[in-house]
mmCIF file of C-alpha atoms and ligand atoms in Angstrom:
data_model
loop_
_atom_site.group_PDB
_atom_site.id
_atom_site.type_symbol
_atom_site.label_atom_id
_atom_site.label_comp_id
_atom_site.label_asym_id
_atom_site.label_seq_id
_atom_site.Cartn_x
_atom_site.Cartn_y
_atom_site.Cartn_z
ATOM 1 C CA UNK A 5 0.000 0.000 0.000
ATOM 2 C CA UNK A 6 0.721 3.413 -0.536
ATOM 3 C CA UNK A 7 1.229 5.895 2.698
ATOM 4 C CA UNK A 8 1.595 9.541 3.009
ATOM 5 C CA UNK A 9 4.457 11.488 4.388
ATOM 6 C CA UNK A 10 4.139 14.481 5.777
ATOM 7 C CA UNK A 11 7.160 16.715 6.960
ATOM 8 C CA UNK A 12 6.185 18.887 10.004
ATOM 9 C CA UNK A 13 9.204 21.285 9.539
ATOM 10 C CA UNK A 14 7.542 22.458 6.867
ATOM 11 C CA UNK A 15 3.993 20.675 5.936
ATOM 12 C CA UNK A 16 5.281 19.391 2.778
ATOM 13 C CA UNK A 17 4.081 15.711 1.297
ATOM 14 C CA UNK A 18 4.922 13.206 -0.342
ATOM 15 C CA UNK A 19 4.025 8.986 -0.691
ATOM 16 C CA UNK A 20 6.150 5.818 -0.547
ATOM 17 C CA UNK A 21 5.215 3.255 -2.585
ATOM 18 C CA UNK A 22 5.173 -0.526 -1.265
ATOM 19 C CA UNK A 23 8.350 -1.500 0.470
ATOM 20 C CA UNK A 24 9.624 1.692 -0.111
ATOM 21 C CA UNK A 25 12.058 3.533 2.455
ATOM 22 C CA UNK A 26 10.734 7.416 3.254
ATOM 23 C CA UNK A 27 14.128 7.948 2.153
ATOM 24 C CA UNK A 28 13.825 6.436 -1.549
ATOM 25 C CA UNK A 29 10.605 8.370 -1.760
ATOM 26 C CA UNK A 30 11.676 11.816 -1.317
ATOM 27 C CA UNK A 31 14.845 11.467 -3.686
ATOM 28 C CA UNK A 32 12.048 10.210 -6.147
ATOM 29 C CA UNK A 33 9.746 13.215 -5.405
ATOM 30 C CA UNK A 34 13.116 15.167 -5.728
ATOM 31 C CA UNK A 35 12.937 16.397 -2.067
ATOM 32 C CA UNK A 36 16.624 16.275 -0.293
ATOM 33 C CA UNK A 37 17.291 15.371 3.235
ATOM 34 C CA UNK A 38 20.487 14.967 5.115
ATOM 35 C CA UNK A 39 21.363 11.144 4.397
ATOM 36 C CA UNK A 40 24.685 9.727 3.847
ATOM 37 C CA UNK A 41 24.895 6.083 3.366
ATOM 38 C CA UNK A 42 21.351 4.715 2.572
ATOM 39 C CA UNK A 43 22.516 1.639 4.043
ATOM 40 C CA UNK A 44 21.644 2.022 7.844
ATOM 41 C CA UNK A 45 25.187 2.784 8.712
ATOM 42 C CA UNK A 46 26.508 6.669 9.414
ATOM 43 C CA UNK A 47 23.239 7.864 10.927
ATOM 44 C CA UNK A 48 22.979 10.772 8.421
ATOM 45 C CA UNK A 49 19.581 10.537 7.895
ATOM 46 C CA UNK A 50 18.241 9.833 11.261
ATOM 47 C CA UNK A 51 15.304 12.323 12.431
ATOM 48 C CA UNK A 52 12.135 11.987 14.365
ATOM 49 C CA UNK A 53 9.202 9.960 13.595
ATOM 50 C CA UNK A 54 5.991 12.404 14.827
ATOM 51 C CA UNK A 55 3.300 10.192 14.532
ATOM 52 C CA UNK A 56 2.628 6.281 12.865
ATOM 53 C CA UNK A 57 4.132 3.376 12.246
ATOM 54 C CA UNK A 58 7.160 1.799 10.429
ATOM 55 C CA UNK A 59 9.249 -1.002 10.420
ATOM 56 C CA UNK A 60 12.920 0.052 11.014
ATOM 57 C CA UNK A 61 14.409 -1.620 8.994
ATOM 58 C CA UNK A 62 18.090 -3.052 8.704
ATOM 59 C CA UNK A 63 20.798 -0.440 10.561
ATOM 60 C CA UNK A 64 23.996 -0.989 12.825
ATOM 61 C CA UNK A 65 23.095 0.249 16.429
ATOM 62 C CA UNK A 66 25.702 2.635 16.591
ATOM 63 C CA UNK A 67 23.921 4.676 13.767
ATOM 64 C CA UNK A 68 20.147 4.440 15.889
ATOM 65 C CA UNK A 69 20.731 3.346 19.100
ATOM 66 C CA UNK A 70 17.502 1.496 21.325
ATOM 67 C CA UNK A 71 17.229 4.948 23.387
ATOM 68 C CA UNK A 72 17.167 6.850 20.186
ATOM 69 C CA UNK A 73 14.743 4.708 18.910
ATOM 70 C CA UNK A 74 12.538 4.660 22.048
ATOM 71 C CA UNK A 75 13.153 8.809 21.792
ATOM 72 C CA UNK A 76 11.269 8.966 18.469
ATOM 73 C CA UNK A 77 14.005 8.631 16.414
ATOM 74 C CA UNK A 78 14.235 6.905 13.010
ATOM 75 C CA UNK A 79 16.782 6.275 9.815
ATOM 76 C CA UNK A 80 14.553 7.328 6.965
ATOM 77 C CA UNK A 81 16.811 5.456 4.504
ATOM 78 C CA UNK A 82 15.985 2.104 6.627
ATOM 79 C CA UNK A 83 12.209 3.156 7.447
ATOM 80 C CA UNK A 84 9.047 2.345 5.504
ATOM 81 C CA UNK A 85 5.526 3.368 6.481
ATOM 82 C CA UNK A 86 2.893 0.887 7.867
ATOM 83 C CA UNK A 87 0.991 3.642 7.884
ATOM 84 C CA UNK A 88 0.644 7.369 7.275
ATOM 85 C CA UNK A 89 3.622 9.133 8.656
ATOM 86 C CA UNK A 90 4.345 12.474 10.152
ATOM 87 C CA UNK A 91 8.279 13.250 10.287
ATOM 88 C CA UNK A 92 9.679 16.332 11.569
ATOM 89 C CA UNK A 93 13.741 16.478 9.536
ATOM 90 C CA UNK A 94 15.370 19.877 7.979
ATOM 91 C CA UNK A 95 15.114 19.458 4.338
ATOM 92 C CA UNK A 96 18.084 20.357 2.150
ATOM 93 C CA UNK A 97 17.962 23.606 -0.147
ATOM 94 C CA UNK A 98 20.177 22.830 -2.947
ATOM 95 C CA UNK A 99 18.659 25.741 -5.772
ATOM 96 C CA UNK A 100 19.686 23.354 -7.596
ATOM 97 C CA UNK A 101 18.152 20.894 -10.153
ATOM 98 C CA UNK A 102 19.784 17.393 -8.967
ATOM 99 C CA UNK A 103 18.102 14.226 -10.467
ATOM 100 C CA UNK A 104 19.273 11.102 -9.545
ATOM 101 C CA UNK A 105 19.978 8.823 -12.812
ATOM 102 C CA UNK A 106 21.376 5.891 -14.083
ATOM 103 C CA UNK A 107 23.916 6.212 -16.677
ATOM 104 C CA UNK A 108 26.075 3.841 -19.080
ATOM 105 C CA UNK A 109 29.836 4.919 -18.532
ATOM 106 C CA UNK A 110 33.552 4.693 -20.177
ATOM 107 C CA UNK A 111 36.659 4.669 -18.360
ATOM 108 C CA UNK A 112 37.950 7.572 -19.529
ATOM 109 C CA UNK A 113 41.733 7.226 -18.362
ATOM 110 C CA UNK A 114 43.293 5.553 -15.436
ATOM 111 C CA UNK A 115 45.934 6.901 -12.933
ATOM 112 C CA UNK A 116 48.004 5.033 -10.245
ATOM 113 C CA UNK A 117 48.035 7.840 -7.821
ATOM 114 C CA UNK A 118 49.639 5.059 -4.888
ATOM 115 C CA UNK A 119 49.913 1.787 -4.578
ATOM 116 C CA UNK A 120 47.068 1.212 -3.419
ATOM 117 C CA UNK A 121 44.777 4.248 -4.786
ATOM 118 C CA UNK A 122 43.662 4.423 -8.342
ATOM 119 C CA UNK A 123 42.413 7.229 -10.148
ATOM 120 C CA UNK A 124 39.725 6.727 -12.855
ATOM 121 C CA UNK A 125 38.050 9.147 -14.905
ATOM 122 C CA UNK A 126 34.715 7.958 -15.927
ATOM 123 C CA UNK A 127 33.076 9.484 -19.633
ATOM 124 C CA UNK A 128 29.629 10.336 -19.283
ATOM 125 C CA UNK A 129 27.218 9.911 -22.696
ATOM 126 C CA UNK A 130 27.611 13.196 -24.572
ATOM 127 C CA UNK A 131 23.330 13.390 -24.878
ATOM 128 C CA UNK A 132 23.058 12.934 -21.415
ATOM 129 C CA UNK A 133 23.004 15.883 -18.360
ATOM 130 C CA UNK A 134 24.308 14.460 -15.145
ATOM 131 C CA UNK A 135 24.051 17.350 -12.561
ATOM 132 C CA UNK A 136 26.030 17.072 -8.786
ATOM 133 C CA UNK A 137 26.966 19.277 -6.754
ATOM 134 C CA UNK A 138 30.738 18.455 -5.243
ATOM 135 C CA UNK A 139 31.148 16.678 -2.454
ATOM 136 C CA UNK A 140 28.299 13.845 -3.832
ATOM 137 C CA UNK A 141 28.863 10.430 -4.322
ATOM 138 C CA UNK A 142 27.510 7.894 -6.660
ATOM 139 C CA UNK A 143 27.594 4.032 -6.816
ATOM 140 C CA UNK A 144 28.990 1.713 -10.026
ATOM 141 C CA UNK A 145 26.632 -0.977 -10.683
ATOM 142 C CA UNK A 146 28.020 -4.396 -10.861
ATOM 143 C CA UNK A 147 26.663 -7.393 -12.868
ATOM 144 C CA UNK A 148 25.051 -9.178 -10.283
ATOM 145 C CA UNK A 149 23.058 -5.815 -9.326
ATOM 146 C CA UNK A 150 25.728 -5.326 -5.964
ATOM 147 C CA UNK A 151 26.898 -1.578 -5.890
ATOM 148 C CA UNK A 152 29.622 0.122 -5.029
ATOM 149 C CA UNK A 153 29.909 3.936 -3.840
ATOM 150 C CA UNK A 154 32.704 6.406 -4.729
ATOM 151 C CA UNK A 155 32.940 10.107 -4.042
ATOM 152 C CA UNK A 156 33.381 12.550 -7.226
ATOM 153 C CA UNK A 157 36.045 14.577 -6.854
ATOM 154 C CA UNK A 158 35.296 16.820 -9.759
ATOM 155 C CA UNK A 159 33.425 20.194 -10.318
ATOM 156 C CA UNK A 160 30.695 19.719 -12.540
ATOM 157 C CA UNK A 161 32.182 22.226 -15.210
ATOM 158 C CA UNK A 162 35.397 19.510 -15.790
ATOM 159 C CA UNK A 163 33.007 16.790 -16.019
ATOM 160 C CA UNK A 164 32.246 16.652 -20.220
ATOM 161 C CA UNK A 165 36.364 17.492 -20.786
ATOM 162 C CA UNK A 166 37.721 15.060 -18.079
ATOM 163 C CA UNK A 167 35.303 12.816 -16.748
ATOM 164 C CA UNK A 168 33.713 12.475 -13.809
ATOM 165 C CA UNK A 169 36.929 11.577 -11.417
ATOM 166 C CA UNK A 170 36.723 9.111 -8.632
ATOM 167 C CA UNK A 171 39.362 7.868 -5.986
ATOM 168 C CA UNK A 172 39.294 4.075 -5.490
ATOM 169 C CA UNK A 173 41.606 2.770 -2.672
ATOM 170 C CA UNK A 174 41.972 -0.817 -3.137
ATOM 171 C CA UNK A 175 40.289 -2.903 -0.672
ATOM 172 C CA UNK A 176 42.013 -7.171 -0.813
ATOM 173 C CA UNK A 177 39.958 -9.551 -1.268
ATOM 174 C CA UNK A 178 37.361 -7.698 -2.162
ATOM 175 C CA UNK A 179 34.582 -7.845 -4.604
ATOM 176 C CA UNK A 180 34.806 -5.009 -7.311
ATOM 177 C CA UNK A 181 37.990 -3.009 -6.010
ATOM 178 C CA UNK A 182 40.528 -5.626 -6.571
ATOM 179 C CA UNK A 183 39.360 -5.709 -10.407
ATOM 180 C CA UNK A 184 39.854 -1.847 -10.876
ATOM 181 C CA UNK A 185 43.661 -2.822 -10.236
ATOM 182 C CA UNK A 186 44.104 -5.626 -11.841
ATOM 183 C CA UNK A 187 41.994 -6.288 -15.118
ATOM 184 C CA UNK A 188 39.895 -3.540 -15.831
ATOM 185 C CA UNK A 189 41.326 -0.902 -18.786
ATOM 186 C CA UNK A 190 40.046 2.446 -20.441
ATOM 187 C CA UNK A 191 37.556 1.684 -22.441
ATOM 188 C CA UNK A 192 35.270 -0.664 -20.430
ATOM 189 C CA UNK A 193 32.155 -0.052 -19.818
ATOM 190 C CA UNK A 194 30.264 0.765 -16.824
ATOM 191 C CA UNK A 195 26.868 1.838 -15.555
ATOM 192 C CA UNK A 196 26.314 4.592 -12.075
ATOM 193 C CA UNK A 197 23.794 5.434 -10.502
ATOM 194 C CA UNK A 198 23.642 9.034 -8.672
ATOM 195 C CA UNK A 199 24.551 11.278 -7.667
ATOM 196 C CA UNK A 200 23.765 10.570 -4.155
ATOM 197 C CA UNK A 201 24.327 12.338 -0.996
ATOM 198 C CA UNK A 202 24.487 15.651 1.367
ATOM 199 C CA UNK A 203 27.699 16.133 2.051
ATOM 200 C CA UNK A 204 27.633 19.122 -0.185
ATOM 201 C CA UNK A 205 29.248 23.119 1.256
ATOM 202 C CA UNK A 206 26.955 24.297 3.454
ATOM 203 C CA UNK A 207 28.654 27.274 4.929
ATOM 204 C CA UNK A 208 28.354 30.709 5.426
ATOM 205 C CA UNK A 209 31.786 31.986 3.153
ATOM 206 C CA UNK A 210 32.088 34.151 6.913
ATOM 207 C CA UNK A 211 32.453 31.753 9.318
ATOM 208 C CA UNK A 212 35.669 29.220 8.895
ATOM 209 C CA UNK A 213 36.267 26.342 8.045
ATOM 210 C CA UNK A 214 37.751 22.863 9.192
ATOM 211 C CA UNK A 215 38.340 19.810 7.138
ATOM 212 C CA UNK A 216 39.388 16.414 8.022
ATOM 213 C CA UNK A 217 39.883 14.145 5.906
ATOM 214 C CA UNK A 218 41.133 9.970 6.291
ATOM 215 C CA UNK A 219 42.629 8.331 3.127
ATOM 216 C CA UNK A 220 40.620 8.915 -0.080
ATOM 217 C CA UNK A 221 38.182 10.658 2.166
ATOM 218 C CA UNK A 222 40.075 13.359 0.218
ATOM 219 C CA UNK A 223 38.379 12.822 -2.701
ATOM 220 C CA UNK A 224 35.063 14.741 -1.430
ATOM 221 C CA UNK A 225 37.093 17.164 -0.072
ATOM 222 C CA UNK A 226 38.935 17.622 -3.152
ATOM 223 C CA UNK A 227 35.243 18.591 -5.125
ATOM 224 C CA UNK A 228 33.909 20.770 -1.976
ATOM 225 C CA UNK A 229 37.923 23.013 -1.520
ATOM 226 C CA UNK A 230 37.923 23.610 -5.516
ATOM 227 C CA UNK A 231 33.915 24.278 -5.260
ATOM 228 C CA UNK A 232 34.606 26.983 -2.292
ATOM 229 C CA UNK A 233 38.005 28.437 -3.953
ATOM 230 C CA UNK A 234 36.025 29.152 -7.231
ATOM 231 C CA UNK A 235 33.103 30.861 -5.421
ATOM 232 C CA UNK A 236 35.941 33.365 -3.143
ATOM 233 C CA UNK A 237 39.189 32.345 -3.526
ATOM 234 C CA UNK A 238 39.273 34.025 0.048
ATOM 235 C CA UNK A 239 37.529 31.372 1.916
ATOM 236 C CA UNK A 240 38.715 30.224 5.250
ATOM 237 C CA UNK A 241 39.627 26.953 5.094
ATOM 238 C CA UNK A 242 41.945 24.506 7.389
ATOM 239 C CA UNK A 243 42.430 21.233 5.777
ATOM 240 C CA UNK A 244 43.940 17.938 7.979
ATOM 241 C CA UNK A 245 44.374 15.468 5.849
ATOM 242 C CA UNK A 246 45.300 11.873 7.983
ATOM 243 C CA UNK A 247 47.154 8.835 6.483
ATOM 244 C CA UNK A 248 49.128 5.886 7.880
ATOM 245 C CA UNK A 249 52.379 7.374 6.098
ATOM 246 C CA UNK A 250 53.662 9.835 3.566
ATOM 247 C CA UNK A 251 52.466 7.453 0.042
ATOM 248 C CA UNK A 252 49.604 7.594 1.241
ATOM 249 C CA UNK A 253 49.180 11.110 1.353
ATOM 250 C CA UNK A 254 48.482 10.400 -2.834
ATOM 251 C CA UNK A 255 47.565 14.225 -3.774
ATOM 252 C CA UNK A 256 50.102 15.705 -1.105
ATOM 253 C CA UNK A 257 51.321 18.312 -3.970
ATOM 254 C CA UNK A 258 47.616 19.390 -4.934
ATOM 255 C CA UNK A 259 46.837 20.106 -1.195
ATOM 256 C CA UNK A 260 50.255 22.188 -0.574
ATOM 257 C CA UNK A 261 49.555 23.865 -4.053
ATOM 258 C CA UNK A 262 46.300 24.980 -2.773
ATOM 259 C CA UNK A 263 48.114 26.528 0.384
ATOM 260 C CA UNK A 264 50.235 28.488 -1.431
ATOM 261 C CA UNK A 265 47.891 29.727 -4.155
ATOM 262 C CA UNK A 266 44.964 30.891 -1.459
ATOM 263 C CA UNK A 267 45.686 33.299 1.471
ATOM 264 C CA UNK A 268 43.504 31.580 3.895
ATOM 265 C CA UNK A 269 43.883 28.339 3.252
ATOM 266 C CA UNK A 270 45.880 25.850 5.375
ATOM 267 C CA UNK A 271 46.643 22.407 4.626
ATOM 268 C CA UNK A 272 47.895 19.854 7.802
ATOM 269 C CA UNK A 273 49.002 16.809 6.740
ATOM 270 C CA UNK A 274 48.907 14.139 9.522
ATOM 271 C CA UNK A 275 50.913 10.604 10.098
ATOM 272 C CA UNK A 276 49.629 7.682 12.089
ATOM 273 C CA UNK A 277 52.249 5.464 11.385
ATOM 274 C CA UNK A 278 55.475 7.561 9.613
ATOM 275 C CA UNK A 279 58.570 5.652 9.027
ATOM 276 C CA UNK A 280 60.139 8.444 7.148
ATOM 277 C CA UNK A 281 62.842 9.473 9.900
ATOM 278 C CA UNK A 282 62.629 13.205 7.869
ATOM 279 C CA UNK A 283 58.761 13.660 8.895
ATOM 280 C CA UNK A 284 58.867 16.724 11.195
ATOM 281 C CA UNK A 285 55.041 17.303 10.436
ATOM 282 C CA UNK A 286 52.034 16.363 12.812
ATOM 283 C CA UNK A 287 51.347 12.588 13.815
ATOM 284 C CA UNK A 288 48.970 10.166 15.634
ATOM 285 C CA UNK A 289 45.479 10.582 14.403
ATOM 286 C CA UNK A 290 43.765 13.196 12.420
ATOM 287 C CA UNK A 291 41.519 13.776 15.252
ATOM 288 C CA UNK A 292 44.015 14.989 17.936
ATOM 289 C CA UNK A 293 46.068 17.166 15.343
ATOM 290 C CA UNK A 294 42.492 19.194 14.969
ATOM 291 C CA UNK A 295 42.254 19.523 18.948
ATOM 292 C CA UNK A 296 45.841 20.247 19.386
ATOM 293 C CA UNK A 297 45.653 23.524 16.984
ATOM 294 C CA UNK A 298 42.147 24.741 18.045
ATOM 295 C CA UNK A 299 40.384 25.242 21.576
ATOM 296 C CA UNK A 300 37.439 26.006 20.526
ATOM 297 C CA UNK A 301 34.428 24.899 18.054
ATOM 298 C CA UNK A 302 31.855 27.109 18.437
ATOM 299 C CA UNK A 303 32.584 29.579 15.380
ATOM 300 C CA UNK A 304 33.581 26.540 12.741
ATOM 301 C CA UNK A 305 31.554 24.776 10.357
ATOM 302 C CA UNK A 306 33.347 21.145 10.443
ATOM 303 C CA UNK A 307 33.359 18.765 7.286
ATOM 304 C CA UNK A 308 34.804 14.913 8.103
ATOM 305 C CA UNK A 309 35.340 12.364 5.386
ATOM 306 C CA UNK A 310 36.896 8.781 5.802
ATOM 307 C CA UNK A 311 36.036 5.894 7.672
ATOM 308 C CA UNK A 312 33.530 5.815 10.670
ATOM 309 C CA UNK A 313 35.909 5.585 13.425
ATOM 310 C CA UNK A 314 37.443 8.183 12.031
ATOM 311 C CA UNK A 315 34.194 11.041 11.834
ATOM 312 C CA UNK A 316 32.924 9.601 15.189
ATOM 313 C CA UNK A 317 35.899 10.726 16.738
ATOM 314 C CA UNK A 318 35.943 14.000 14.996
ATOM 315 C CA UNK A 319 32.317 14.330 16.104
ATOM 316 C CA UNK A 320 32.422 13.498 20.063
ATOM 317 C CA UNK A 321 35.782 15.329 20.297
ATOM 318 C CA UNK A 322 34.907 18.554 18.813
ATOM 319 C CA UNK A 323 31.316 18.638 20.178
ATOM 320 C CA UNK A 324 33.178 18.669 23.609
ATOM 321 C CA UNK A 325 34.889 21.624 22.557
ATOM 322 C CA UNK A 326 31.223 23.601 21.842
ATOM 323 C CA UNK A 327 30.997 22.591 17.991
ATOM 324 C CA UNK A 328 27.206 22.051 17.423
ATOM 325 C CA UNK A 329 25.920 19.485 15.416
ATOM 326 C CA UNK A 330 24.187 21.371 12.756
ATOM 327 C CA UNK A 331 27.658 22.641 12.093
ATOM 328 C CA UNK A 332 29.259 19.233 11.933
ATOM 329 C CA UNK A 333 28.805 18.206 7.949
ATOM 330 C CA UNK A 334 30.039 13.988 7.587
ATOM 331 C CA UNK A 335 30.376 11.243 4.954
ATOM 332 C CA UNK A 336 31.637 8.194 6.587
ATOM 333 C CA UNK A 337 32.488 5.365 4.242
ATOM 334 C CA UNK A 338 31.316 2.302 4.812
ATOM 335 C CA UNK A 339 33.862 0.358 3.372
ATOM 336 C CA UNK A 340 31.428 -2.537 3.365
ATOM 337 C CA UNK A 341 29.716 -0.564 0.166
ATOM 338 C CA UNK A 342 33.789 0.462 -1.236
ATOM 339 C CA UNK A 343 35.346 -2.833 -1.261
HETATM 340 S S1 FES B 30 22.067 5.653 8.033
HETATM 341 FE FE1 FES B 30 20.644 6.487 6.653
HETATM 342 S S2 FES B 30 21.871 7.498 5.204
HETATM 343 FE FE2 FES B 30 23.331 6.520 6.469
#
């Protein structure tokens, strides 16, 4: 059956169709709200159920935990209606036209950036518009209908000259990432879905800025830095980028570039595990370099991209130091979906 959803924030509705998450429904009535994952996993898109039922859904406890859930809270990419709904969640103004769509592909060109970090520049069909704004993600589509997710780290305007770019860490053993290194060639063909996701600039150009990023978590961060510098090349930003050691930093020369060529921005590279005995920058994890250089949270919108354990520290220590969640702005891989 069909149920209605109605968004108390501001009295907007919309239906699910059978089996369908409040989530899916939105993104098909092209309404945005925060959501990350869509798998039950970063918590993204968790908000408050009003009034009716749902079932949950699938979703790791650490992304809706029993209290939460006994609180009135819900993951929207996990829930569907048993009933009409009334939610109460901030909806996302883009201004901007973003359709989800599913596209054939190319492999435009191919670039070891590190050992373990490939490159790939995907070639969109000429008679087809794929709109994003940075910072998205989308997934590839494998043969047996399993997807994988990827964050562009391209403006839109480079897209129809380069391709869209993606950064694909290698993951062993696993299902699709193991291929990209080892068998797969310009040329092939592909099919994506997307773009997906909020973790899109949301910032006043006035108040500043803090990145972290872990690993390829650069690659969003690549789309929303070049996004900012383009709209005032005098935007505050402080990047810390973490990484078990120096190779891994794998666009170390973009992100010191970028310090150089903007007044206010700074770039902190940080080493968990450096065996370079020439390292004089920070170590340990990205997390403690951010504490270490500021006190205080209050007047900073934070972005964190990377792995879970990596955000959820950013989050619980900088919400200590009186950063407040609607400033915090996340995409946590689940390397579940990346492998
Ligand atoms: S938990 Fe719903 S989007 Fe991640």
């Amino acid at each position: 059956m069909s149920f209605t959803v109605t968004n108390q924030r501001n009295g907007e509705q919309f239906d699910t169709r059978p089996g369908e998450s409040i989530l899916d429904a939105a993104l098909r009535d092209n309404r945005i709200f925060p959501y990350g994952c869509r798998s039950g996993v970063c918590g993204a898109c968790k908000c408050e159920l009003v009034s009716g039922s749902v079932d949950y859904g699938d979703y790791e406890d650490f992304a809706l935990s029993d209290d939460e859930k006994a609180a009135g809270k819900l993951l929207i990419c996990q829930a569907t209606p048993l009933e009409d709904v009334v939610i109460d969640a901030d909806e996302v103004m883009t201004g901007q036209n973003i359709q989800i769509r599913m596209l054939p592909c190319r492999i435009g060109r191919m670039e070891r950036l590190a050992d373990d970090v490939m490159r790939l520049y995907l070639t969109l069909p000429k008679s087809q518009e794929f709109n994003f704004i940075p910072g998205q993600y989308i997934d590839l589509l494998m043969k047996d209908g399993q997807r994988r997710s990827f964050s562009i780290a391209s403006q839109p305007q480079q897209v129809r000259e380069d391709g869209l770019e993606l950064h694909i860490r290698l993951v062993p053993g696993g299902q699709f990432t193991p291929r990209v290194f080892d068998g797969m060639k310009e040329r092939d063909l592909l099919r994506l879905e997307g773009p997906f996701g909020t973790y899109f600039l949301q910032s006043d150009v006035d108040r500043p800025v803090i990145m972290v990023a872990g690993g390829t978590g650069f690659a969003p961060v690549k789309g929303l830095i070049e996004h900012a510098m383009d709209e005032d090349p005098n935007y505050s930003i402080h990047l810390f980028w973490g990484a078990r050691d120096r190779k891994d930093l794998y666009l170390d020369s973009l992100a010191s570039e970028w310090a150089s060529r903007y007044q206010n921005f700074r770039y902190t590279p940080v080493l968990s595990e450096s065996s370079s005995a020439d390292w004089t920058g920070a170590t340990g994890f990205a997390h403690e370099a951010v504490i270490a250089e500021y006190d205080d949270f209050s007047g900073h919108d934070v972005y964190a991209s990377g792995p879970p354990v990596m955000v959820n520290a950013v989050r619980d220590h900088l919400s200590k130091r009186g950063m407040s969640i609607e400033s915090f702005h996340f995409d946590s891989f689940d390397f579940a979906h990346q492998d």
